[in-house]
Short mmCIF file of C-alpha atoms in Angstrom, two decimals:
data_model
loop_
_atom_site.label_atom_id
_atom_site.label_comp_id
_atom_site.label_asym_id
_atom_site.label_seq_id
_atom_site.Cartn_x
_atom_site.Cartn_y
_atom_site.Cartn_z
CA MET A 1 -5.26 -36.69 -11.05
CA ARG A 2 -3.82 -36.45 -7.56
CA LEU A 3 -0.19 -35.94 -6.51
CA VAL A 4 1.31 -35.86 -3.04
CA LEU A 5 4.39 -33.66 -2.56
CA ILE A 6 6.79 -34.39 0.29
CA ALA A 7 10.23 -32.90 0.89
CA ASP A 8 13.09 -32.65 3.36
CA LEU A 9 12.55 -35.89 5.24
CA HIS A 10 16.09 -35.66 6.63
CA PHE A 11 16.45 -39.21 7.92
CA GLY A 12 19.03 -38.87 10.64
CA HIS A 13 17.01 -36.01 12.12
CA GLU A 14 13.59 -37.61 11.79
CA SER A 15 10.95 -38.44 14.39
CA PRO A 16 9.94 -42.13 14.09
CA SER A 17 6.40 -41.48 15.32
CA LEU A 18 6.04 -38.61 12.87
CA VAL A 19 7.31 -40.77 10.01
CA SER A 20 4.66 -43.41 10.70
CA ARG A 21 1.91 -40.78 10.79
CA LEU A 22 3.20 -39.23 7.57
CA HIS A 23 3.08 -42.63 5.91
CA ALA A 24 -0.49 -43.17 7.07
CA ALA A 25 -1.56 -39.71 5.87
CA ILE A 26 -0.04 -40.24 2.43
CA THR A 27 -1.76 -43.61 2.11
CA GLY A 28 -5.05 -42.03 3.16
CA ALA A 29 -4.75 -39.36 0.47
CA ARG A 30 -4.84 -42.09 -2.23
CA PRO A 31 -2.51 -40.32 -4.68
CA ASP A 32 -1.83 -41.38 -8.24
CA LEU A 33 1.81 -40.37 -7.75
CA ILE A 34 4.03 -39.34 -4.83
CA VAL A 35 6.78 -36.83 -5.64
CA VAL A 36 9.74 -36.35 -3.31
CA ALA A 37 11.60 -33.03 -3.64
CA GLY A 38 14.91 -34.18 -2.20
CA ASP A 39 16.76 -34.23 1.12
CA PHE A 40 15.90 -37.79 2.04
CA VAL A 41 18.77 -37.81 4.53
CA GLN A 42 20.85 -35.50 6.67
CA ARG A 43 24.42 -36.44 5.71
CA ALA A 44 24.31 -38.93 2.80
CA ARG A 45 25.31 -41.86 5.02
CA ALA A 46 24.22 -45.46 4.52
CA SER A 47 22.85 -45.57 8.07
CA GLN A 48 20.47 -42.74 7.09
CA TYR A 49 19.67 -43.92 3.58
CA ARG A 50 18.63 -47.35 4.88
CA PRO A 51 15.49 -46.12 6.73
CA ALA A 52 14.80 -43.65 3.91
CA ARG A 53 14.72 -46.55 1.48
CA ALA A 54 12.47 -48.52 3.82
CA PHE A 55 10.09 -45.55 3.92
CA VAL A 56 9.63 -45.39 0.13
CA ASP A 57 9.46 -49.18 -0.16
CA GLU A 58 6.37 -49.11 2.06
CA LEU A 59 4.56 -46.48 -0.03
CA THR A 60 1.46 -47.88 -1.70
CA ALA A 61 1.46 -45.55 -4.73
CA PRO A 62 4.06 -44.98 -7.46
CA TRP A 63 6.72 -42.43 -6.58
CA ILE A 64 9.54 -40.47 -8.15
CA ALA A 65 12.26 -38.40 -6.50
CA VAL A 66 15.07 -35.96 -7.14
CA PRO A 67 18.12 -35.47 -4.88
CA GLY A 68 18.59 -32.54 -2.52
CA ASN A 69 21.81 -30.98 -1.30
CA HIS A 70 21.81 -33.12 1.87
CA ASP A 71 21.62 -36.26 -0.28
CA ILE A 72 25.17 -35.68 -1.52
CA PRO A 73 28.20 -35.79 0.82
CA LEU A 74 29.35 -32.65 2.58
CA PHE A 75 32.37 -33.61 4.69
CA ASN A 76 33.54 -36.61 2.62
CA LEU A 77 35.28 -34.52 -0.03
CA PRO A 78 36.51 -37.38 -2.29
CA ALA A 79 32.97 -38.76 -2.53
CA ARG A 80 31.44 -35.31 -2.94
CA LEU A 81 33.79 -34.33 -5.78
CA LEU A 82 34.18 -37.65 -7.59
CA ALA A 83 30.81 -39.39 -7.13
CA PRO A 84 28.39 -37.02 -5.38
CA ARG A 85 25.22 -38.88 -6.39
CA ALA A 86 26.47 -42.43 -5.91
CA ALA A 87 24.73 -43.01 -2.56
CA PHE A 88 21.46 -41.54 -3.84
CA ARG A 89 21.59 -43.79 -6.91
CA ARG A 90 22.40 -46.83 -4.81
CA TRP A 91 19.69 -46.36 -2.20
CA ILE A 92 16.92 -44.36 -3.90
CA GLY A 93 17.21 -44.98 -7.63
CA PRO A 94 19.50 -44.66 -10.65
CA GLU A 95 17.65 -41.70 -12.17
CA THR A 96 18.23 -38.24 -10.71
CA GLU A 97 16.04 -36.54 -13.34
CA PRO A 98 13.06 -38.89 -13.76
CA VAL A 99 10.03 -38.14 -15.93
CA TRP A 100 6.50 -39.38 -15.28
CA GLU A 101 3.54 -39.14 -17.65
CA GLY A 102 -0.03 -39.41 -16.40
CA ASP A 103 -3.54 -38.34 -17.30
CA GLY A 104 -3.40 -34.57 -17.27
CA ALA A 105 0.19 -34.05 -16.12
CA ARG A 106 3.81 -34.47 -17.14
CA VAL A 107 6.18 -34.46 -14.15
CA ILE A 108 9.75 -33.48 -15.06
CA GLY A 109 12.47 -34.24 -12.52
CA LEU A 110 15.39 -31.81 -12.28
CA ASP A 111 18.62 -32.44 -10.35
CA THR A 112 19.69 -29.08 -8.90
CA THR A 113 22.46 -30.35 -6.62
CA ASP A 114 25.95 -28.92 -7.10
CA ARG A 115 29.10 -30.58 -5.78
CA TRP A 116 30.91 -27.22 -5.81
CA SER A 117 28.28 -25.25 -3.90
CA HIS A 118 26.67 -27.67 -1.48
CA GLN A 119 23.85 -25.51 -0.14
CA ARG A 120 23.05 -23.19 -3.03
CA GLY A 121 22.40 -25.52 -5.96
CA ARG A 122 22.55 -24.88 -9.69
CA VAL A 123 20.62 -25.33 -12.93
CA ASP A 124 22.59 -25.15 -16.17
CA LYS A 125 21.73 -24.32 -19.78
CA ARG A 126 21.49 -27.97 -20.82
CA GLN A 127 18.89 -28.58 -18.13
CA ILE A 128 17.03 -25.36 -18.95
CA ASP A 129 16.80 -26.33 -22.63
CA ARG A 130 15.71 -29.89 -21.80
CA VAL A 131 12.92 -28.77 -19.50
CA GLY A 132 11.80 -26.04 -21.90
CA ALA A 133 11.40 -28.58 -24.69
CA MET A 134 9.40 -30.88 -22.42
CA ILE A 135 7.09 -28.00 -21.41
CA ARG A 136 6.45 -27.12 -25.07
CA GLU A 137 5.81 -30.76 -25.97
CA ALA A 138 3.46 -31.48 -23.05
CA GLY A 139 0.32 -31.03 -25.15
CA ASP A 140 -2.81 -31.22 -22.98
CA ARG A 141 -0.80 -32.38 -19.97
CA LEU A 142 0.13 -29.78 -17.35
CA PRO A 143 3.95 -29.53 -17.10
CA ILE A 144 5.09 -29.94 -13.50
CA ILE A 145 8.78 -29.50 -12.67
CA LEU A 146 10.10 -31.31 -9.59
CA ALA A 147 13.31 -29.89 -8.06
CA HIS A 148 14.83 -29.55 -4.62
CA HIS A 149 15.88 -25.89 -4.76
CA PRO A 150 13.27 -23.14 -5.29
CA PHE A 151 13.59 -20.90 -8.34
CA HIS A 152 12.39 -17.80 -6.52
CA HIS A 153 12.94 -16.46 -3.00
CA ARG A 154 10.90 -13.94 -1.11
CA PRO A 155 12.93 -10.97 0.21
CA GLU A 156 13.00 -12.32 3.77
CA VAL A 157 14.81 -15.52 2.75
CA ALA A 158 18.46 -15.35 3.84
CA LYS A 159 19.73 -18.22 1.68
CA SER A 160 21.26 -17.49 -1.71
CA LEU A 161 19.05 -18.14 -4.72
CA MET A 162 20.10 -21.07 -6.86
CA ARG A 163 22.51 -20.28 -9.69
CA GLY A 164 20.73 -20.18 -13.04
CA ALA A 165 17.25 -19.77 -11.54
CA PRO A 166 16.37 -16.38 -13.15
CA GLU A 167 17.55 -17.60 -16.56
CA ALA A 168 15.48 -20.77 -16.19
CA LEU A 169 12.32 -18.87 -15.27
CA ASP A 170 12.74 -16.51 -18.22
CA ALA A 171 13.21 -19.38 -20.66
CA TRP A 172 10.35 -21.50 -19.34
CA ALA A 173 7.88 -18.60 -19.10
CA GLU A 174 8.07 -18.32 -22.88
CA CYS A 175 7.11 -22.01 -23.18
CA GLY A 176 3.70 -21.68 -21.48
CA ALA A 177 2.10 -22.17 -18.07
CA HIS A 178 3.71 -24.66 -15.74
CA VAL A 179 4.16 -25.56 -12.07
CA ILE A 180 7.39 -25.90 -10.07
CA LEU A 181 7.45 -28.12 -6.98
CA SER A 182 10.35 -27.73 -4.55
CA GLY A 183 11.52 -27.90 -0.95
CA HIS A 184 14.82 -26.85 0.68
CA LEU A 185 13.62 -23.82 2.68
CA HIS A 186 11.51 -25.80 5.19
CA THR A 187 8.64 -23.37 4.65
CA PHE A 188 5.36 -23.84 2.81
CA LEU A 189 4.41 -21.43 0.02
CA VAL A 190 2.08 -21.40 -2.97
CA GLU A 191 2.09 -18.43 -5.34
CA PRO A 192 2.51 -17.50 -9.00
CA PHE A 193 5.43 -15.26 -9.77
CA VAL A 194 6.59 -13.11 -12.61
CA ALA A 195 9.63 -13.83 -14.74
CA ARG A 196 11.54 -10.94 -16.27
CA LYS A 197 10.18 -11.69 -19.74
CA SER A 198 6.64 -12.93 -19.10
CA ASP A 199 3.93 -12.51 -16.49
CA GLY A 200 2.58 -15.19 -14.21
CA GLN A 201 3.35 -18.33 -16.20
CA THR A 202 5.03 -20.09 -13.26
CA LEU A 203 3.16 -21.34 -10.21
CA GLN A 204 5.50 -22.35 -7.41
CA VAL A 205 4.55 -24.81 -4.70
CA HIS A 206 7.23 -25.42 -2.15
CA CYS A 207 6.76 -27.75 0.71
CA GLY A 208 8.08 -27.47 4.25
CA THR A 209 9.83 -30.36 5.94
CA SER A 210 7.64 -33.44 6.01
CA ALA A 211 9.37 -35.44 8.75
CA SER A 212 12.41 -33.59 10.14
CA SER A 213 12.90 -32.00 13.53
CA ARG A 214 14.76 -29.16 11.74
CA LEU A 215 11.79 -26.79 11.75
CA ARG A 216 12.11 -23.13 10.80
CA GLY A 217 9.09 -21.52 12.37
CA GLN A 218 6.54 -23.75 10.64
CA ASP A 219 5.02 -27.15 11.39
CA ASN A 220 5.82 -30.34 9.52
CA ASP A 221 3.69 -30.59 6.41
CA PHE A 222 3.12 -32.04 2.97
CA ALA A 223 0.91 -31.06 0.03
CA ILE A 224 -1.88 -32.74 -1.90
CA LEU A 225 -2.20 -31.48 -5.47
CA ASP A 226 -5.35 -32.18 -7.48
CA VAL A 227 -4.57 -31.49 -11.13
CA GLY A 228 -7.25 -30.65 -13.69
CA HIS A 229 -7.18 -29.21 -17.19
CA ARG A 230 -4.98 -26.12 -16.78
CA SER A 231 -5.94 -25.99 -13.13
CA ILE A 232 -4.54 -27.13 -9.82
CA GLU A 233 -5.83 -27.26 -6.26
CA VAL A 234 -3.21 -27.37 -3.49
CA THR A 235 -4.09 -28.61 -0.01
CA ARG A 236 -1.59 -28.16 2.79
CA MET A 237 -1.58 -30.97 5.35
CA VAL A 238 -0.02 -29.99 8.70
CA PHE A 239 1.03 -32.21 11.59
CA SER A 240 -0.54 -31.48 14.96
CA GLU A 241 1.78 -32.62 17.75
CA GLY A 242 0.68 -35.96 19.17
CA ALA A 243 -2.13 -36.30 16.65
CA ALA A 244 -2.09 -36.58 12.87
CA PHE A 245 -1.78 -34.59 9.67
CA ASP A 246 -4.83 -32.39 9.16
CA ARG A 247 -5.87 -30.00 6.42
CA ALA A 248 -4.64 -26.47 7.13
CA SER A 249 -5.44 -24.65 3.89
CA ARG A 250 -6.61 -25.13 0.34
CA MET A 251 -5.85 -22.93 -2.67
CA ALA A 252 -7.03 -23.26 -6.26
CA TYR A 253 -5.43 -21.75 -9.37
CA THR A 254 -6.27 -21.75 -13.05
CA ALA A 255 -3.99 -20.96 -15.98
CA GLY A 256 -5.41 -18.39 -18.39
CA PRO A 257 -3.97 -16.24 -21.20
CA ASP A 258 -2.21 -14.02 -18.66
CA GLY A 259 -0.83 -16.86 -16.54
CA TRP A 260 -1.92 -18.32 -13.23
CA VAL A 261 -4.71 -16.68 -11.26
CA GLN A 262 -6.25 -17.74 -7.97
CA ALA A 263 -9.71 -19.22 -8.45
#
């Protein structure tokens, strides 16, 4: 089964020519499902959501999405505090925590936005328990969690780690091997990491920005994920200026008794 992961489109700061090439590259990958890890828009305005909606309407494969912090209002405080997800639900879809079941994978959407802490994000105990149950009940399907905010930061990352992330990793590590897909940092990274209570059960894949001009030292990219039985192959597709998205790297991992190991 093949997934395509895109994130941080940031319509309002997008390049139209890049968007068209991204669309063509996704179509060419022939995915079974496209997953969008939030930040469709820059400032949660209708003028930005309109082209974002047009983009997903033109996708030729099924897709699911979760909101990112830029998808809820920042400066419009009444909207941010009283109905932070209203624009996302109107333009993108009513579900902010969708679930998709396919051959070999269960994709679990998680809404990590927080009206009180716009940038940082949050995962609470109710969400942790819900996702843990879905990991345990996945059977032969690989559990894949889709969220905007990463659950682990490398030391060089200046942004604050999402509230509740360590507790979530500890709880889910006891449920078995799984994958977390995310965005937010505008950098590409694939690696297993260790929770405080269990080794190597979580493989994180976080995507850079797929269409925004807000680059942070890396090129625009997206990921192709080929999912097998307790295995996953991740291909990074990078945009070359004036050209197209080309393969930059490929990494394969398998889940064994001691967690994820690179194949």
